[in-house]
Amino acid sequence: MAVDPLIELRDVNKHYGQLHVLQDINLTVDRGEVVVVIGPSGSGKSTLCRAINRLEPIGSGTIFLDGQPLPEEGRALARLRADVGMVFQSFNLFAHKTVLENVSLAPLKVRGRGKEEAERRSRELLERVGLLGHADKYPAQLSGGQQQRVAIARALAMDPKALLFDEPTSALDPEMINEVLEVMRQLARDGMTMLVVTHEMGFARSAANRVVFMADGRIVEDRTPEEFFTDPHSARAKDFLSKILKH
Ligand SMILES: Nc1ncnc2c1ncn2[C@@H]1O[C@H](COP(=O)(O)OP(=O)(O)O)[C@@H](O)[C@H]1O
Ligand SMILES: [Mg+2]
């Protein structure tokens, strides 16, 4: 039962041509909740994230953000979109801007903040992700894990109500995965509402309130990590878990 839904999808459907990529999706993320989405490649996880952020239009159904249906377009959409931060597998930092400029840019341009205030806040956020000492460097001078932590600080700089993560550690060398997951765990402890697509099962077990398992565009299971990992109901989930937990 939803207590205080921040993100809610009702009967959401989407096609890419003949491909029914999101099928009757009903999903709720409550305020302060961490929901991990897992599932085989091609099951629609990225499309789900992009639909929530309206980077992709949906065919039918409704997506609510903090009680408001997402508008189709225009300024109202831009405002609602700014309320949901997104962190991608590829960090997408501006190569020719410093770390501090990367974090400050959107608050300056979109939120209309003053330069001094935006930079002060950006430094706070860089401290939070452990990178204050790197504020004046360029992205190429940082490791992948550090760049992804900058991307998280940049998403936080808009004071989002929720954060979406689409495989945030999949492009990282193994030794850098934990520093990013640790920042995400800390955000979860601080009460940030998060939807996280990841194959990091340790993170799902330790930080998620719920695990959503997707296959072929459908939500097949939506349960606590404890229930999901110890007793997956569906054959699809059992098969998926046996494959990823083997190595
Ligand atoms: N822009 C697009 N046009 C056509 N098909 C797409 C597009 N984006 C994704 N797809 C297809 O939709 C399905 C789901 O993709 P995606 O949401 O990226 O899955 P996942 O993130 O779970 O791997 C895949 O079969 C993919 O090939
Ligand atoms: Mg994907």
Tab-separated table of C-alpha atoms and ligand atoms in Angstrom:
chain	number	residue	atom	x	y	z
A	1	MET	CA	0.000	0.000	0.000
A	2	ALA	CA	1.298	3.398	-0.961
A	3	VAL	CA	1.692	5.667	2.038
A	4	ASP	CA	2.951	8.844	0.440
A	5	PRO	CA	3.578	8.278	-3.251
A	6	LEU	CA	6.141	10.580	-4.827
A	7	ILE	CA	6.334	8.750	-8.155
A	8	GLU	CA	3.340	6.814	-9.396
A	9	LEU	CA	2.785	5.072	-12.729
A	10	ARG	CA	-0.734	3.915	-13.543
A	11	ASP	CA	-1.400	1.555	-16.433
A	12	VAL	CA	1.525	2.905	-18.433
A	13	ASN	CA	2.031	1.471	-21.906
A	14	LYS	CA	4.565	2.316	-24.568
A	15	HIS	CA	5.413	0.882	-27.977
A	16	TYR	CA	8.430	1.249	-30.204
A	17	GLY	CA	6.774	0.280	-33.481
A	18	GLN	CA	5.663	-3.324	-32.988
A	19	LEU	CA	7.592	-3.703	-29.743
A	20	HIS	CA	5.417	-3.332	-26.644
A	21	VAL	CA	8.267	-2.047	-24.483
A	22	LEU	CA	6.244	-1.038	-21.380
A	23	GLN	CA	3.212	-3.198	-20.689
A	24	ASP	CA	0.585	-2.120	-18.147
A	25	ILE	CA	3.152	-0.746	-15.741
A	26	ASN	CA	1.821	0.065	-12.276
A	27	LEU	CA	4.494	1.221	-9.897
A	28	THR	CA	4.665	3.444	-6.863
A	29	VAL	CA	7.716	4.911	-5.176
A	30	ASP	CA	6.919	6.468	-1.832
A	31	ARG	CA	8.690	9.476	-0.408
A	32	GLY	CA	12.009	8.405	1.059
A	33	GLU	CA	11.812	4.971	-0.505
A	34	VAL	CA	14.585	3.241	-2.469
A	35	VAL	CA	13.327	0.967	-5.232
A	36	VAL	CA	15.808	-1.154	-7.171
A	37	VAL	CA	14.807	-2.274	-10.671
A	38	ILE	CA	16.477	-5.361	-12.052
A	39	GLY	CA	15.899	-7.573	-15.050
A	40	PRO	CA	17.478	-8.924	-18.204
A	41	SER	CA	18.873	-6.644	-20.871
A	42	GLY	CA	16.117	-5.318	-23.127
A	43	SER	CA	13.361	-5.725	-20.525
A	44	GLY	CA	12.505	-2.003	-20.552
A	45	LYS	CA	14.352	-0.680	-17.481
A	46	SER	CA	15.951	2.305	-19.224
A	47	THR	CA	12.724	3.098	-21.039
A	48	LEU	CA	10.946	3.115	-17.680
A	49	CYS	CA	13.431	5.665	-16.298
A	50	ARG	CA	13.194	7.812	-19.390
A	51	ALA	CA	9.399	7.703	-19.308
A	52	ILE	CA	9.350	8.881	-15.683
A	53	ASN	CA	11.508	11.827	-16.691
A	54	ARG	CA	9.480	12.344	-19.897
A	55	LEU	CA	12.617	11.981	-21.943
A	56	GLU	CA	10.361	9.517	-23.788
A	57	PRO	CA	6.642	9.998	-24.360
A	58	ILE	CA	4.312	7.203	-23.277
A	59	GLY	CA	1.474	5.759	-25.331
A	60	SER	CA	-1.147	5.517	-22.608
A	61	GLY	CA	-1.518	5.670	-18.864
A	62	THR	CA	-0.522	8.358	-16.382
A	63	ILE	CA	2.623	9.224	-14.501
A	64	PHE	CA	2.219	11.283	-11.338
A	65	LEU	CA	5.000	13.166	-9.656
A	66	ASP	CA	4.243	14.320	-6.155
A	67	GLY	CA	0.536	14.014	-6.854
A	68	GLN	CA	0.613	15.925	-10.168
A	69	PRO	CA	0.181	14.215	-13.539
A	70	LEU	CA	3.262	14.874	-15.683
A	71	PRO	CA	2.407	17.527	-18.260
A	72	GLU	CA	2.958	16.754	-21.922
A	73	GLU	CA	5.241	19.661	-22.673
A	74	GLY	CA	6.125	23.264	-22.019
A	75	ARG	CA	7.325	25.092	-18.935
A	76	ALA	CA	5.311	23.009	-16.517
A	77	LEU	CA	7.104	19.929	-17.835
A	78	ALA	CA	10.519	21.567	-17.559
A	79	ARG	CA	9.776	22.394	-13.929
A	80	LEU	CA	8.555	18.916	-13.064
A	81	ARG	CA	11.460	17.332	-14.922
A	82	ALA	CA	13.878	19.399	-12.858
A	83	ASP	CA	12.304	17.803	-9.771
A	84	VAL	CA	13.606	14.400	-10.846
A	85	GLY	CA	17.371	14.108	-11.210
A	86	MET	CA	18.854	11.460	-13.428
A	87	VAL	CA	22.220	9.728	-13.292
A	88	PHE	CA	23.217	7.671	-16.320
A	89	GLN	CA	25.729	4.924	-16.952
A	90	SER	CA	27.827	7.370	-18.965
A	91	PHE	CA	28.449	10.360	-16.774
A	92	ASN	CA	27.827	12.993	-19.479
A	93	LEU	CA	29.887	15.712	-17.811
A	94	PHE	CA	30.890	18.769	-19.825
A	95	ALA	CA	34.521	18.107	-20.738
A	96	HIS	CA	35.469	21.772	-21.065
A	97	LYS	CA	34.022	22.858	-17.749
A	98	THR	CA	35.529	22.331	-14.324
A	99	VAL	CA	33.944	20.057	-11.754
A	100	LEU	CA	32.551	23.084	-9.922
A	101	GLU	CA	31.143	24.556	-13.148
A	102	ASN	CA	29.556	21.218	-14.054
A	103	VAL	CA	27.713	21.142	-10.735
A	104	SER	CA	26.742	24.840	-10.747
A	105	LEU	CA	25.561	25.137	-14.332
A	106	ALA	CA	21.962	23.943	-14.065
A	107	PRO	CA	21.163	25.824	-10.834
A	108	LEU	CA	22.463	29.002	-12.508
A	109	LYS	CA	20.602	28.496	-15.780
A	110	VAL	CA	17.459	26.609	-14.823
A	111	ARG	CA	16.837	27.621	-11.233
A	112	GLY	CA	18.076	31.180	-11.790
A	113	ARG	CA	20.329	31.193	-8.737
A	114	GLY	CA	23.049	33.771	-8.172
A	115	LYS	CA	26.617	32.694	-8.984
A	116	GLU	CA	27.858	32.943	-5.430
A	117	GLU	CA	24.971	30.989	-3.982
A	118	ALA	CA	25.171	28.330	-6.707
A	119	GLU	CA	28.908	27.856	-6.131
A	120	ARG	CA	28.577	27.734	-2.361
A	121	ARG	CA	25.909	25.054	-2.657
A	122	SER	CA	27.964	23.173	-5.272
A	123	ARG	CA	30.935	23.062	-2.910
A	124	GLU	CA	28.704	21.648	-0.180
A	125	LEU	CA	27.544	18.925	-2.554
A	126	LEU	CA	31.081	18.166	-3.713
A	127	GLU	CA	32.031	17.761	-0.072
A	128	ARG	CA	29.122	15.400	0.370
A	129	VAL	CA	30.396	13.143	-2.434
A	130	GLY	CA	33.976	13.440	-1.176
A	131	LEU	CA	35.332	15.599	-4.010
A	132	LEU	CA	35.658	19.113	-2.638
A	133	GLY	CA	39.405	18.997	-3.255
A	134	HIS	CA	38.761	18.387	-6.983
A	135	ALA	CA	36.449	21.366	-7.615
A	136	ASP	CA	38.788	23.110	-10.040
A	137	LYS	CA	39.805	20.049	-12.057
A	138	TYR	CA	38.386	18.984	-15.407
A	139	PRO	CA	36.471	15.709	-15.794
A	140	ALA	CA	39.293	14.036	-17.738
A	141	GLN	CA	41.564	14.512	-14.712
A	142	LEU	CA	39.276	12.339	-12.587
A	143	SER	CA	38.720	8.587	-12.428
A	144	GLY	CA	35.433	7.115	-13.642
A	145	GLY	CA	34.215	6.673	-10.081
A	146	GLN	CA	35.018	10.287	-9.270
A	147	GLN	CA	33.269	11.484	-12.441
A	148	GLN	CA	30.162	9.547	-11.533
A	149	ARG	CA	30.202	11.119	-8.062
A	150	VAL	CA	30.380	14.548	-9.742
A	151	ALA	CA	27.370	13.532	-11.848
A	152	ILE	CA	25.499	12.674	-8.632
A	153	ALA	CA	26.441	16.047	-7.108
A	154	ARG	CA	25.249	17.726	-10.296
A	155	ALA	CA	21.890	15.948	-10.069
A	156	LEU	CA	21.567	16.947	-6.405
A	157	ALA	CA	22.320	20.581	-7.221
A	158	MET	CA	18.801	21.004	-8.590
A	159	ASP	CA	17.353	19.981	-5.214
A	160	PRO	CA	15.371	17.185	-6.844
A	161	LYS	CA	12.512	15.472	-5.064
A	162	ALA	CA	13.711	12.139	-6.429
A	163	LEU	CA	16.713	10.667	-8.220
A	164	LEU	CA	16.686	8.074	-10.991
A	165	PHE	CA	19.825	6.015	-11.547
A	166	ASP	CA	20.210	3.963	-14.734
A	167	GLU	CA	23.028	1.448	-14.194
A	168	PRO	CA	25.266	4.060	-12.558
A	169	THR	CA	28.163	1.657	-11.965
A	170	SER	CA	28.020	-0.448	-15.130
A	171	ALA	CA	30.698	1.547	-16.941
A	172	LEU	CA	33.106	1.565	-13.996
A	173	ASP	CA	36.143	-0.533	-13.253
A	174	PRO	CA	35.385	-2.901	-10.365
A	175	GLU	CA	37.519	-1.037	-7.830
A	176	MET	CA	35.489	2.141	-8.364
A	177	ILE	CA	32.032	0.665	-7.996
A	178	ASN	CA	31.949	0.795	-4.221
A	179	GLU	CA	32.769	4.484	-3.856
A	180	VAL	CA	29.737	5.306	-6.007
A	181	LEU	CA	27.456	2.817	-4.235
A	182	GLU	CA	28.587	4.242	-0.893
A	183	VAL	CA	27.504	7.752	-1.955
A	184	MET	CA	24.158	6.279	-3.020
A	185	ARG	CA	23.777	4.430	0.287
A	186	GLN	CA	24.402	7.678	2.127
A	187	LEU	CA	21.729	9.434	0.039
A	188	ALA	CA	19.325	6.644	0.899
A	189	ARG	CA	20.107	7.032	4.599
A	190	ASP	CA	19.493	10.774	4.266
A	191	GLY	CA	15.990	10.005	3.006
A	192	MET	CA	16.349	10.661	-0.728
A	193	THR	CA	13.668	9.000	-2.850
A	194	MET	CA	15.480	6.837	-5.405
A	195	LEU	CA	14.681	4.507	-8.278
A	196	VAL	CA	17.836	2.583	-9.136
A	197	VAL	CA	18.382	0.291	-12.099
A	198	THR	CA	21.376	-1.825	-11.155
A	199	HIS	CA	22.858	-5.288	-11.263
A	200	GLU	CA	24.586	-4.710	-7.925
A	201	MET	CA	22.709	-7.229	-5.821
A	202	GLY	CA	24.602	-6.285	-2.666
A	203	PHE	CA	23.270	-2.753	-3.013
A	204	ALA	CA	19.755	-4.069	-3.655
A	205	ARG	CA	19.910	-6.240	-0.534
A	206	SER	CA	21.359	-3.583	1.735
A	207	ALA	CA	19.752	-0.341	0.520
A	208	ALA	CA	16.481	-1.142	-1.253
A	209	ASN	CA	13.068	-1.063	0.356
A	210	ARG	CA	11.704	-2.953	-2.644
A	211	VAL	CA	13.009	-4.848	-5.637
A	212	VAL	CA	11.099	-4.604	-8.907
A	213	PHE	CA	11.903	-7.366	-11.381
A	214	MET	CA	11.133	-6.612	-15.038
A	215	ALA	CA	11.035	-8.959	-17.999
A	216	ASP	CA	9.741	-8.302	-21.529
A	217	GLY	CA	8.300	-4.912	-20.645
A	218	ARG	CA	6.356	-6.107	-17.611
A	219	ILE	CA	6.817	-5.861	-13.882
A	220	VAL	CA	6.937	-9.513	-12.901
A	221	GLU	CA	7.731	-9.118	-9.192
A	222	ASP	CA	7.619	-6.183	-6.792
A	223	ARG	CA	8.655	-7.275	-3.299
A	224	THR	CA	11.075	-6.679	-0.462
A	225	PRO	CA	14.693	-7.660	-1.221
A	226	GLU	CA	14.528	-10.307	1.489
A	227	GLU	CA	11.479	-11.964	-0.094
A	228	PHE	CA	12.733	-11.563	-3.636
A	229	PHE	CA	16.204	-12.980	-3.131
A	230	THR	CA	15.269	-15.842	-0.826
A	231	ASP	CA	12.101	-16.915	-2.622
A	232	PRO	CA	11.613	-15.518	-6.146
A	233	HIS	CA	8.180	-16.562	-7.398
A	234	SER	CA	8.526	-16.418	-11.156
A	235	ALA	CA	10.525	-18.724	-13.374
A	236	ARG	CA	11.965	-15.629	-15.085
A	237	ALA	CA	13.327	-14.239	-11.832
A	238	LYS	CA	14.704	-17.603	-10.717
A	239	ASP	CA	16.478	-17.991	-14.029
A	240	PHE	CA	17.828	-14.423	-13.929
A	241	LEU	CA	19.096	-14.753	-10.365
A	242	SER	CA	20.763	-18.087	-11.012
A	243	LYS	CA	22.675	-16.477	-13.869
A	244	ILE	CA	23.837	-13.330	-12.127
A	245	LEU	CA	24.540	-14.828	-8.714
A	246	LYS	CA	26.707	-17.555	-10.204
A	247	HIS	CA	29.693	-15.362	-10.944
B	1	LIG	N1	14.625	4.415	-29.275
B	1	LIG	C1	14.278	3.133	-29.459
B	1	LIG	N2	13.700	2.709	-30.603
B	1	LIG	C2	13.338	1.429	-30.791
B	1	LIG	N3	13.514	0.449	-29.863
B	1	LIG	C3	14.082	0.793	-28.715
B	1	LIG	C4	14.512	2.145	-28.429
B	1	LIG	N4	15.051	2.182	-27.183
B	1	LIG	C5	14.970	0.931	-26.719
B	1	LIG	N5	14.406	0.093	-27.612
B	1	LIG	C6	14.118	-1.341	-27.424
B	1	LIG	O1	13.257	-1.443	-26.308
B	1	LIG	C7	13.592	-2.599	-25.534
B	1	LIG	C8	13.867	-2.153	-24.104
B	1	LIG	O2	15.030	-1.350	-24.079
B	1	LIG	P1	15.604	-0.742	-22.742
B	1	LIG	O3	14.534	0.023	-22.050
B	1	LIG	O4	16.848	-0.023	-23.081
B	1	LIG	O5	15.904	-2.063	-21.897
B	1	LIG	P2	16.905	-2.296	-20.675
B	1	LIG	O6	17.302	-0.966	-20.137
B	1	LIG	O7	16.114	-3.132	-19.717
B	1	LIG	O8	18.065	-3.074	-21.226
B	1	LIG	C9	14.770	-3.232	-26.196
B	1	LIG	O9	14.306	-4.285	-27.003
B	1	LIG	C10	15.353	-2.135	-27.049
B	1	LIG	O10	16.005	-2.654	-28.178
B	2	MG	MG	19.161	-0.118	-19.880
